[in-house]
XYZ file of C-alpha atoms in Angstrom:
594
model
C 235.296 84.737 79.388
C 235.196 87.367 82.000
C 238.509 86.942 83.757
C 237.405 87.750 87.978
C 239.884 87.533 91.310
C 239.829 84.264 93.059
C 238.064 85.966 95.997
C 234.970 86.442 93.739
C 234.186 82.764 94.325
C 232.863 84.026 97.685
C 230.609 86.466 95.579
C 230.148 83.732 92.800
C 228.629 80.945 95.378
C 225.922 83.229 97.679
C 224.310 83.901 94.115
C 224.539 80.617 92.819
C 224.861 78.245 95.175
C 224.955 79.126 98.802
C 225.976 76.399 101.120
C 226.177 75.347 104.889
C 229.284 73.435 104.254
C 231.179 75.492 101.857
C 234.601 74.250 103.962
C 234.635 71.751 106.676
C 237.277 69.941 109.290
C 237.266 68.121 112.564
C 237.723 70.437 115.737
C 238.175 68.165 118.732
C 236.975 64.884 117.041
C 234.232 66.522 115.511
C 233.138 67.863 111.873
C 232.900 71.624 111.904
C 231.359 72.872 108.885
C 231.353 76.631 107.822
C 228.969 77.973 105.341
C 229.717 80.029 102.380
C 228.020 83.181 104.374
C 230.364 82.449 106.813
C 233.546 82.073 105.245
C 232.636 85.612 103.138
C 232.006 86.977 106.791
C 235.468 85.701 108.588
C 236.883 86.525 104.856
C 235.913 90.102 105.083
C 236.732 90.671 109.045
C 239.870 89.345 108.719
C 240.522 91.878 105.711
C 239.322 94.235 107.616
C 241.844 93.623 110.625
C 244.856 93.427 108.546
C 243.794 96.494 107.103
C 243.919 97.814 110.848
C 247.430 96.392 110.579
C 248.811 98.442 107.998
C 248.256 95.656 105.026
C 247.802 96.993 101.586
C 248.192 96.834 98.167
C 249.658 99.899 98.103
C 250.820 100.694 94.469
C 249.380 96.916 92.800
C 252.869 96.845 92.053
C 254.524 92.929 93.193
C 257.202 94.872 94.923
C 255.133 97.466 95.867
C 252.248 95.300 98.007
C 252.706 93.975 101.343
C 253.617 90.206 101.740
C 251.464 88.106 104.169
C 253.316 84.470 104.621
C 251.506 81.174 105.549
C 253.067 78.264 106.943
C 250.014 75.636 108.011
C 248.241 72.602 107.016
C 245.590 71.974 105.160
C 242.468 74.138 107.032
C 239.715 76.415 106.277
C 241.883 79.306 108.019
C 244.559 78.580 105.267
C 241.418 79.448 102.593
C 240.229 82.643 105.136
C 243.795 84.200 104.956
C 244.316 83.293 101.328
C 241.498 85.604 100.264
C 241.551 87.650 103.424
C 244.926 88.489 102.057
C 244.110 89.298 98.635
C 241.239 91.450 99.464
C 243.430 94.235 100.387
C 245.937 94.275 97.045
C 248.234 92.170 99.317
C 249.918 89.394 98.545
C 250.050 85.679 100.149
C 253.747 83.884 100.345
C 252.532 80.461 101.159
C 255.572 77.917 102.431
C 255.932 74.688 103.035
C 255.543 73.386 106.878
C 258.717 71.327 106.274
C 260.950 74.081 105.146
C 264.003 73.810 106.423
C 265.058 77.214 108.522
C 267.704 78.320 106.069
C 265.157 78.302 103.444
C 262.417 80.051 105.354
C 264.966 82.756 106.339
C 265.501 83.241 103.193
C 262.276 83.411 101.404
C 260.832 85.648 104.069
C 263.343 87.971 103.734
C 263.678 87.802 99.808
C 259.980 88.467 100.273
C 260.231 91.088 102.900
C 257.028 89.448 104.563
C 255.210 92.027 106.760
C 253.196 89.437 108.911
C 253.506 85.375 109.038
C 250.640 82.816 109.656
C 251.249 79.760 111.682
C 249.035 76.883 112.358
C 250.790 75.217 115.168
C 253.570 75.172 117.747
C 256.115 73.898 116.475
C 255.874 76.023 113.561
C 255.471 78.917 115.522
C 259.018 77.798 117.201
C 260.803 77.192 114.228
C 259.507 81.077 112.504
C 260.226 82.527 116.014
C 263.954 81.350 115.734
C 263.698 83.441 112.770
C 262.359 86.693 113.662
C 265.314 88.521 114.444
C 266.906 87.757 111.454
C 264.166 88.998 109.246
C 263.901 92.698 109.276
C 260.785 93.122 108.240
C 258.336 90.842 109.934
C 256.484 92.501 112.559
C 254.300 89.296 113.753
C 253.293 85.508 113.711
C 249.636 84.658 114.546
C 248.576 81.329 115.157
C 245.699 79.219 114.074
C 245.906 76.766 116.640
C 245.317 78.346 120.067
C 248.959 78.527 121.915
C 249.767 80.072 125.394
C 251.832 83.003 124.892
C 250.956 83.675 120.936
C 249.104 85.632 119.166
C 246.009 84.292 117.444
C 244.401 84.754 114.624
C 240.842 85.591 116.102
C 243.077 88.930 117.449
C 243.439 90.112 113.872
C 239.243 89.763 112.957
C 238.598 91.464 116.090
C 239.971 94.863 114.922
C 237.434 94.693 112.342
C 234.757 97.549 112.952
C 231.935 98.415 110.710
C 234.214 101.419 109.213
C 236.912 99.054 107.946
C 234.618 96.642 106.700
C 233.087 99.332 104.599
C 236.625 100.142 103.465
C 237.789 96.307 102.383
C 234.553 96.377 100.299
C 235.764 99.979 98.505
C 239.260 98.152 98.687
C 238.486 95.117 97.029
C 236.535 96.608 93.879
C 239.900 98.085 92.979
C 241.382 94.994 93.178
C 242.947 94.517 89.050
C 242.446 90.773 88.262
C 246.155 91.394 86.490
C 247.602 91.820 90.298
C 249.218 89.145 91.893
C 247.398 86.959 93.655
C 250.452 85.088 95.194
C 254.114 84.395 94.768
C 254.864 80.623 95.340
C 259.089 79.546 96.371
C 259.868 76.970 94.179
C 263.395 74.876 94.643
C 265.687 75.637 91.752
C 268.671 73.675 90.779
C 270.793 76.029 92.635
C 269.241 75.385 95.719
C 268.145 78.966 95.959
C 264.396 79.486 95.420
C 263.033 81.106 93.252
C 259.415 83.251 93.723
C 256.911 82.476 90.739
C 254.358 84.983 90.734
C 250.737 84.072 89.700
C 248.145 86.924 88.728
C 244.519 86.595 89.888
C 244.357 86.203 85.910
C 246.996 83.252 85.816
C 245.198 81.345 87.917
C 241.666 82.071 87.317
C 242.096 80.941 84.133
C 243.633 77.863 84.981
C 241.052 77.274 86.952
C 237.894 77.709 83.958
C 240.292 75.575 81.345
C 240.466 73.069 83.519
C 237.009 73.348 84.510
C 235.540 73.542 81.217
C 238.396 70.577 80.100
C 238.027 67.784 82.842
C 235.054 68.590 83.968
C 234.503 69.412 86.770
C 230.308 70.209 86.994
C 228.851 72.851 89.144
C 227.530 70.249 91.616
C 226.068 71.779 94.663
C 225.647 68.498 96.061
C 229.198 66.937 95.527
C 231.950 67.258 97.959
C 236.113 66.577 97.940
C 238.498 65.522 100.870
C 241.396 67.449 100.432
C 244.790 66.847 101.578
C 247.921 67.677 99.131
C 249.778 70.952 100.778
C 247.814 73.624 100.101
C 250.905 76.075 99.361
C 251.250 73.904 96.408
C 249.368 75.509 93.052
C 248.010 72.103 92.080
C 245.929 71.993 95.274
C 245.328 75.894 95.214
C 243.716 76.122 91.887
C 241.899 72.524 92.342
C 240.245 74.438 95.333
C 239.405 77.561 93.628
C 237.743 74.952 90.769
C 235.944 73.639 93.594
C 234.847 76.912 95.245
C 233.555 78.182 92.213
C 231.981 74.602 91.296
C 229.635 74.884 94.197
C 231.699 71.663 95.337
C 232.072 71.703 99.037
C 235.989 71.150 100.605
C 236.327 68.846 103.796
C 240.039 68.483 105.191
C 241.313 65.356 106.391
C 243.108 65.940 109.650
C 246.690 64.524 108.279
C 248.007 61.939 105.748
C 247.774 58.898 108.654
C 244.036 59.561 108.893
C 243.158 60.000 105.591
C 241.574 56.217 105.166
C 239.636 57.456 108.214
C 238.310 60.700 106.978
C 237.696 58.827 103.746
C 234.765 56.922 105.303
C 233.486 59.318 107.372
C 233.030 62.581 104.443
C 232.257 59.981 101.626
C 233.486 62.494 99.447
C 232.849 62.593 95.010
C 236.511 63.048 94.476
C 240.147 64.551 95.501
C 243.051 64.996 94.089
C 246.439 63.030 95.112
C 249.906 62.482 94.238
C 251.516 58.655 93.086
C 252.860 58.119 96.255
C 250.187 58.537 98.122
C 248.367 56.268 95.622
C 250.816 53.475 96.030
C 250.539 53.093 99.783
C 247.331 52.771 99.284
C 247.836 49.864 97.077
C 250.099 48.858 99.543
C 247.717 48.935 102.225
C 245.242 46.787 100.060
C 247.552 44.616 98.668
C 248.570 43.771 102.667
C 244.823 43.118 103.508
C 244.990 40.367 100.493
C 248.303 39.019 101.781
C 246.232 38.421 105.306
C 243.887 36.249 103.565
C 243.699 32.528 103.216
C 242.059 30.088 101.155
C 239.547 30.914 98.416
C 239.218 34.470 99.741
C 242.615 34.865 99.102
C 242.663 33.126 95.440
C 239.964 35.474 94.720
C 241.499 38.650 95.799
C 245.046 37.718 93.606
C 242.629 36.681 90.650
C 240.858 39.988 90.562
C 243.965 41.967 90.996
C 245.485 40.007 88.126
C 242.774 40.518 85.692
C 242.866 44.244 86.756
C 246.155 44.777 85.656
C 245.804 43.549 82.364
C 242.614 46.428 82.164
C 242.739 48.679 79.603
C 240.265 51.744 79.071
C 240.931 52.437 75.200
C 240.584 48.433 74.539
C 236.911 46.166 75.624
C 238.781 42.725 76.065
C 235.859 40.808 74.988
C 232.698 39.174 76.431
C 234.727 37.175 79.071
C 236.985 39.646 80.259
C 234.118 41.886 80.652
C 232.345 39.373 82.526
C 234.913 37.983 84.786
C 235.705 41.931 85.311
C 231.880 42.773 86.627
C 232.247 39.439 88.517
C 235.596 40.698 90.376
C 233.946 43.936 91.399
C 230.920 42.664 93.071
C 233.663 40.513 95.403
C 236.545 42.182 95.523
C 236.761 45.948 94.486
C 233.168 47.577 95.778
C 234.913 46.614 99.045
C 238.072 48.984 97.732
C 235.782 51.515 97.073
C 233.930 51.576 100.325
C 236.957 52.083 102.022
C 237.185 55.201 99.795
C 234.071 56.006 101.174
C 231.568 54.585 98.351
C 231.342 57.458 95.949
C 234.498 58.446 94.654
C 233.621 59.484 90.808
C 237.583 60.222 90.270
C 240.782 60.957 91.415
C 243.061 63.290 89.749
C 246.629 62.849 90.166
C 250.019 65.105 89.435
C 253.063 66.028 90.611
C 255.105 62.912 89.109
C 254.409 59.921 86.835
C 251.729 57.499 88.144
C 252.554 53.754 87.374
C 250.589 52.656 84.991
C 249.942 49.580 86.618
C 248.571 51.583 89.182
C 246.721 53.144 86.759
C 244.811 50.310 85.618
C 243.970 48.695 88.812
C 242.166 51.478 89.762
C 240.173 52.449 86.948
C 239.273 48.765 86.369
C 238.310 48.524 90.130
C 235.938 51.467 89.567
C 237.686 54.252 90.960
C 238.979 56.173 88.186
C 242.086 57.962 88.143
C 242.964 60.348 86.013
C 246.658 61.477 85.369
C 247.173 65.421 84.625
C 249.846 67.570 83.942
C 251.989 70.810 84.543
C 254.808 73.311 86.887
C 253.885 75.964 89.113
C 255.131 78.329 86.555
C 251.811 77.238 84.319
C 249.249 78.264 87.473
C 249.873 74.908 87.219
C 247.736 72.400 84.305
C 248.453 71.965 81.265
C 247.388 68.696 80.191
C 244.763 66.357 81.749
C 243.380 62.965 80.793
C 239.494 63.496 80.840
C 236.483 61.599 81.729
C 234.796 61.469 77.953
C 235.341 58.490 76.095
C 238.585 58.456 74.519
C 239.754 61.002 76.807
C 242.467 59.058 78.874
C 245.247 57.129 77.456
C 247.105 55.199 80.205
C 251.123 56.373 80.333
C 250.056 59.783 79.197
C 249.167 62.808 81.266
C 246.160 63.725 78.326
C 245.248 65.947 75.595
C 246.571 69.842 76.427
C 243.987 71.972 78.172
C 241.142 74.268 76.584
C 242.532 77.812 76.155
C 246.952 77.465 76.083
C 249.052 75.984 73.294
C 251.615 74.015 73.510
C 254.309 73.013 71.137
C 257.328 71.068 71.150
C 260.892 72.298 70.806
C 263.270 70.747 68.519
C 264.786 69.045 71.757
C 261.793 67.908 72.519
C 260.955 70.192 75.569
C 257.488 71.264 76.177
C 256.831 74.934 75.855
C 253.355 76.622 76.709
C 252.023 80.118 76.068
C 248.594 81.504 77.091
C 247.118 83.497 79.705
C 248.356 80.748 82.915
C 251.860 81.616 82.086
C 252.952 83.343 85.153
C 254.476 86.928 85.538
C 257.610 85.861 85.980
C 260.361 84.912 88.490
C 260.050 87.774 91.475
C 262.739 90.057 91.684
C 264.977 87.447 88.957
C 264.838 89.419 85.341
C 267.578 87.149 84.192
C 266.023 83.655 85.035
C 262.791 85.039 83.871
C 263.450 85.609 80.581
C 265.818 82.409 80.090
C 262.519 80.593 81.260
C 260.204 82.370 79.387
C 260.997 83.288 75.264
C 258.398 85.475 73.434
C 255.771 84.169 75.722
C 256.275 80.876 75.639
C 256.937 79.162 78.917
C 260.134 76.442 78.521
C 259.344 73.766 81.160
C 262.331 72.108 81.505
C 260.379 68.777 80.552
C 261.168 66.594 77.678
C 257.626 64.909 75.691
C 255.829 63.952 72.862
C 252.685 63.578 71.367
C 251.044 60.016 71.441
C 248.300 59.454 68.635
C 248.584 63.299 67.842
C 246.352 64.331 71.157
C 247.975 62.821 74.487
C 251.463 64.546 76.145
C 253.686 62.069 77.322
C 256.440 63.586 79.268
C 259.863 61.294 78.849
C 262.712 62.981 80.344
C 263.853 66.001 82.304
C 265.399 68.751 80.768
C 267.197 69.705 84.156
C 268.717 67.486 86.459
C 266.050 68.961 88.777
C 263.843 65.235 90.059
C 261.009 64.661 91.262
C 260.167 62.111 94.055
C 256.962 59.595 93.453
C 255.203 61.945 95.965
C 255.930 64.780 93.874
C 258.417 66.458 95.538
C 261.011 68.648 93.932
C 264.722 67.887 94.487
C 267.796 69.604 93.245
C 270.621 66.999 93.398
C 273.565 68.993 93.080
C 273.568 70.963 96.065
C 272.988 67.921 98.726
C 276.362 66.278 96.190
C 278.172 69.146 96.764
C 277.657 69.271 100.420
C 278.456 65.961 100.936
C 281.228 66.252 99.452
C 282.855 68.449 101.738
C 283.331 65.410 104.014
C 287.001 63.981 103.067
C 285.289 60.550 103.262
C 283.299 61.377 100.287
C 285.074 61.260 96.480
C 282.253 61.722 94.725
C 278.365 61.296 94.681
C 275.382 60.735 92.822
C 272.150 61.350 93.934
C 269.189 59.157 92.763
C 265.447 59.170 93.467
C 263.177 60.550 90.355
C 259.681 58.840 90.665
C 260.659 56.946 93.758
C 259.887 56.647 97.046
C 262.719 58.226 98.507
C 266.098 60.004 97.801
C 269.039 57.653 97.702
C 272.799 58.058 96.943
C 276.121 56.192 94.769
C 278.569 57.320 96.946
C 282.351 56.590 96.151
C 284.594 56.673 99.266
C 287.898 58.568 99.104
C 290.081 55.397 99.627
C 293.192 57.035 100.612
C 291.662 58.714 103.791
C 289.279 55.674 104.323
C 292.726 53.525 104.334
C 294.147 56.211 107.258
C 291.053 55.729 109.193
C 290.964 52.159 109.195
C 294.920 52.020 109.996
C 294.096 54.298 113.015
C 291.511 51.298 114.307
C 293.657 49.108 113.645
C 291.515 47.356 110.829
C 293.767 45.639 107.912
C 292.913 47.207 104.376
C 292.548 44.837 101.778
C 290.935 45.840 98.824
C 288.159 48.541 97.862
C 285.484 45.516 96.935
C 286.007 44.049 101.233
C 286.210 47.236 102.997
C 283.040 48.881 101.215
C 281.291 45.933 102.544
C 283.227 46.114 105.909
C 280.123 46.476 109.170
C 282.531 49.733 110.518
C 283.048 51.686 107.575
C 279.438 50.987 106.806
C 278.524 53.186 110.005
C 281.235 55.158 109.661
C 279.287 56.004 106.014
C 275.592 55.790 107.600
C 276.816 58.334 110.498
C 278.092 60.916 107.472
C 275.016 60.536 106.023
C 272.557 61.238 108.658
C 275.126 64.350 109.522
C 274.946 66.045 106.484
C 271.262 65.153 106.115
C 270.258 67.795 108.917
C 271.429 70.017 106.514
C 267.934 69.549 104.190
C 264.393 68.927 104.360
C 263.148 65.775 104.855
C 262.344 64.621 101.196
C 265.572 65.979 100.268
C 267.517 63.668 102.977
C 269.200 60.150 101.729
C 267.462 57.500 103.138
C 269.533 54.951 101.627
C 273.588 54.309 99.983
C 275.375 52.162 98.363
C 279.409 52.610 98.599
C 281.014 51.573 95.253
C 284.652 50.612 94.612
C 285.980 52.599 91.855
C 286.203 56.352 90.976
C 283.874 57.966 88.410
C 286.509 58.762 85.024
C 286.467 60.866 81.504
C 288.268 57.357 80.922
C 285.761 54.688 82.114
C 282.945 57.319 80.571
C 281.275 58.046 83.830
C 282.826 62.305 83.394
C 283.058 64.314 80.467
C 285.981 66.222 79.346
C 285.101 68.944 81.488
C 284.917 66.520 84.500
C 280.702 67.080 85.374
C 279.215 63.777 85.854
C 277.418 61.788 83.048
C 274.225 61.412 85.292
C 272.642 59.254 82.622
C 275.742 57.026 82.212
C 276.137 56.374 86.068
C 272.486 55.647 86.385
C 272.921 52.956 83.196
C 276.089 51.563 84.445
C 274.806 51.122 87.878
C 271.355 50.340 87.494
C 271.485 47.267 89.680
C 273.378 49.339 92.149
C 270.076 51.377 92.264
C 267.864 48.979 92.339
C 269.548 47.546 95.252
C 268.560 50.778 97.348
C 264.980 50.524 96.604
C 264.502 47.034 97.438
């Protein structure tokens, strides 16, 4: 395989495939598509003005090139400055829009970002706050157009024919070995940490997973995309589809996605569980509205749907009964999909595999994958060939890596996606990765010799069901600088939302109440009292401004004894037995997710 830079996709589609709608989203209600000789023009004019700018390369060195941040959602000028960006040697810093300010200060400085991207005012508020504490940014441009900012059309008007004939001298020299981008991920210290991907990293991703899924070259086809772009799993999915001939439409936010659904009709996208169960909320309300024998059907065909399995035919029947359950009940799921949807690929977190059999036995078939940004990011993938998907499992490992098993059971991965390392972090580089094998922090085994299941987390390090990262430790140890709070646990891997155990300190809580002149009576009553309930829900939503929003506790439950080495909730060296608390109070838990 001849390994290329992500920007040759531009190159890679006028020879193969040209298109008129090579990216696409709605500009003032309307579809706005740009073709691929369009995109390579904006692409190379934009270059060509940040060029004007002072933005290079430099040395190809990761501390040596300039840094070029993007904070934005999903829209072809995310895609422009992405390879605008590495055209010149630089590199992007792409951040999430919901980073809180802390954070951002800190990764643009750690990055010493030269320039910063913006799509939209608030954004643009929130960096500008920022400025003078970051040394080294010179300017935000906008996408959206904003009274008193800079835009982003200012930066491709410096282009002239002279720089454009330099970016295309520029860009030859281009080694795919450079960086391509350096991606903040949250560690369990709650400092984040820069992964840096090579042009090589992820182009390679992007051909395993091609050649392993797979994903055609399909001129014809088109996705709706809508996972944060800064994220590598929606990065190198659209560098599969750029180089796929597949066009990329972009729905104009998660609340219109069933919207933008109909109107692009698109072949495919690629989600996270979350997202996937409130859609199976949403259809399972529409079912709930029915009456009579519409609604008898709808429960029967939901029923039979979650007894599907892909591996297994269920006999005559169930096969009929199935065929007769999609001609009632799910082509009308699908249509509101749009009406083509050929499948769905899913990461981040663990699907339910209930979920996962609804949908593939209503026709839209979901397929569960695999793998950290430190991997550029797939590793494993359940495919569309028979006997390519086993339900529970994220797949059989990619074409092209290896992966074996420690005797702990983690899953370690070498090959040419393993990133570069940890920028500017030797030390947690090489604890991360050992003779070139990447230790992912994820506990798994093999099912039937071929398919990864992934059981446990190395780390304490969770994610959410929408596939969010979150590091308990430092949201328990800033709670517990409140003298209310004794001690905490925070909860929330593969659900909806972070939640907290929270044990009061009883001693102050007992002051408080004397002080309002509430009798204490014992911990069980005044855990449950309506006062010290707000007093806790007030604390909460305090210390929550602290974080970003799928780090903040949405939900508590105060419990009436302290954690002990004695009652086998703390080991000797007093750190909390996570898995203990989380047995011992199950029902606790479940309480804050009903």
């Amino acid at each position: 395989m001849t390994i290329k830079r992500l920007f040759d996709c531009l190159e890679h589609q006028l020879q193969h495939f040209p298109k008129s709608d090579m990216l696409a989203a709605k500009e003032k209600g309307q579809w706005v598509k740009y073709s691929t000789q369009q995109v390579a023009d904006t692409v190379n004019r934009l270059s060509a003005g940040l060029m004007k700018l002072g933005v290079s390369g430099n040395d190809m060195t990761p501390e040596g090139s300039d840094k070029i941040a993007i904070i934005s959602n999903n829209r072809p000028e995310w895609v422009f400055t992405d390879m605008a960006v590495q055209q010149l040697g630089a590199i992007l810093v792409p951040v999430y829009p919901t980073t809180n300010p802390l954070e951002l200060e800190f990764i643009l400085n750690d990055a010493a970002v030269k320039y910063i991207f913006v799509s939209n005012e608030e954004l643009l508020a929130k960096v500008n706050s920022l400025i003078s504490k970051v040394p080294t940014l010179k300017k935000a441009y906008t996408f959206d157009k904003i009274a008193g900012a800079a835009h982003w059309s200012e930066v491709t008007d410096l282009a002239d024919e002279a720089s454009l004939q330099q970016v295309a001298a520029i860009k030859q020299t281009v080694p795919a070995s450079h960086l391509a981008t350096i991606i903040y991920t949250s560690g369990t210290t709650g400092t984040p940490k820069g992964v840096m991907l090579s042009h090589k990293n992820i182009y390679c991703n992007v051909q395993f997973s091609k050649e392993s899924f797979p994903f055609e070259d399909a001129p014809e086809t088109r996705v709706l995309s809508f996972l944060p772009l800064n994220h590598i799993f929606e990065k190198t999915c659209t560098y599969i589809y750029l180089y796929s001939g597949i066009s990329i439409y972009y729905a104009e936010s998660l609340e219109t996605i069933g919207d933008n659904l109909r109107e692009v009709k698109p072949n495919g996208f690629t989600t996270v569980p979350r997202l996937l169960e409130k859609v199976f909320e949403r259809i399972m309300t529409k079912g709930n509205e029915l009456t009579g024998i519409k609604r008898s059907l709808f429960f029967w065909a939901v029923e039979l749907a979650e007894k599907y399995d892909n591996r297994i035919s269920g006999g005559l029947w169930y096969r009929t009964q199935l065929a007769l359950a999609d001609k009632l009940i799910f082509s009308k799921w699908r249509e509101a999909l749009g009406g083509r949807v050929s499948y769905v690929v899913t990461g981040g977190a663990a699907c339910q595999v209930k979920l996962l059999r609804i949908f593939n036995a209503a026709g839209i078939p979901v397929y569960e994958g695999y793998g950290p940004t430190e991997n550029s990011p797939v590793i494993s993938v359940n495919r569309k060939a028979k006997g390519g998907m086993k339900f529970g499992t994220v797949g059989p490992v990619i074409n092209g890596i290896q992966v074996k098993l420690a005797e702990d059971g983690e899953i370690c991965v070498t090959g040419p996606c393993v990133m570069e390392g940890y920028y500017k972090r030797p030390g947690l580089t090489a604890e991360a990765v050992i003779d070139g094998w990447l230790h992912t922090g994820d506990i798994g085994i093999f099912e039937d010799g071929t398919f990864l299941k992934i059981t446990d987390r190395k780390k304490e390090l969770f994610k959410t069901s929408g596939g969010k990262y979150v590091a308990p430790q430092p949201i328990e140890n800033k709670f517990k600088e409140s003298p209310f709070i004794e001690q905490i646990m925070v909860v929330g891997a593969e659900r909806k939302f972070v939640g907290a155990l929270i044990v009061p300190s009883f001693a102050v809580l007992r002051e408080w109440m004397k002080e309002k002149g509430m009798t204490y009576t014992t911990n069980e009553e005044v855990i449950r009292n309506p006062q010290v309930q707000e007093l806790f829900k007030g604390l909460v939503e305090s210390f929550n401004e602290y974080f970003n929003h799928v780090e903040q506790i949405k939900k508590f439950e105060l419990l009436p004894r302290e954690w002990t080495i004695e009652t086998g909730e703390m080991t000797p060296k007093m750190s909390l037995k996570r898995k203990v608390v989380m047995e011992k109070f199950k029902d606790v838990i479940e309480r804050i997710y009903l």
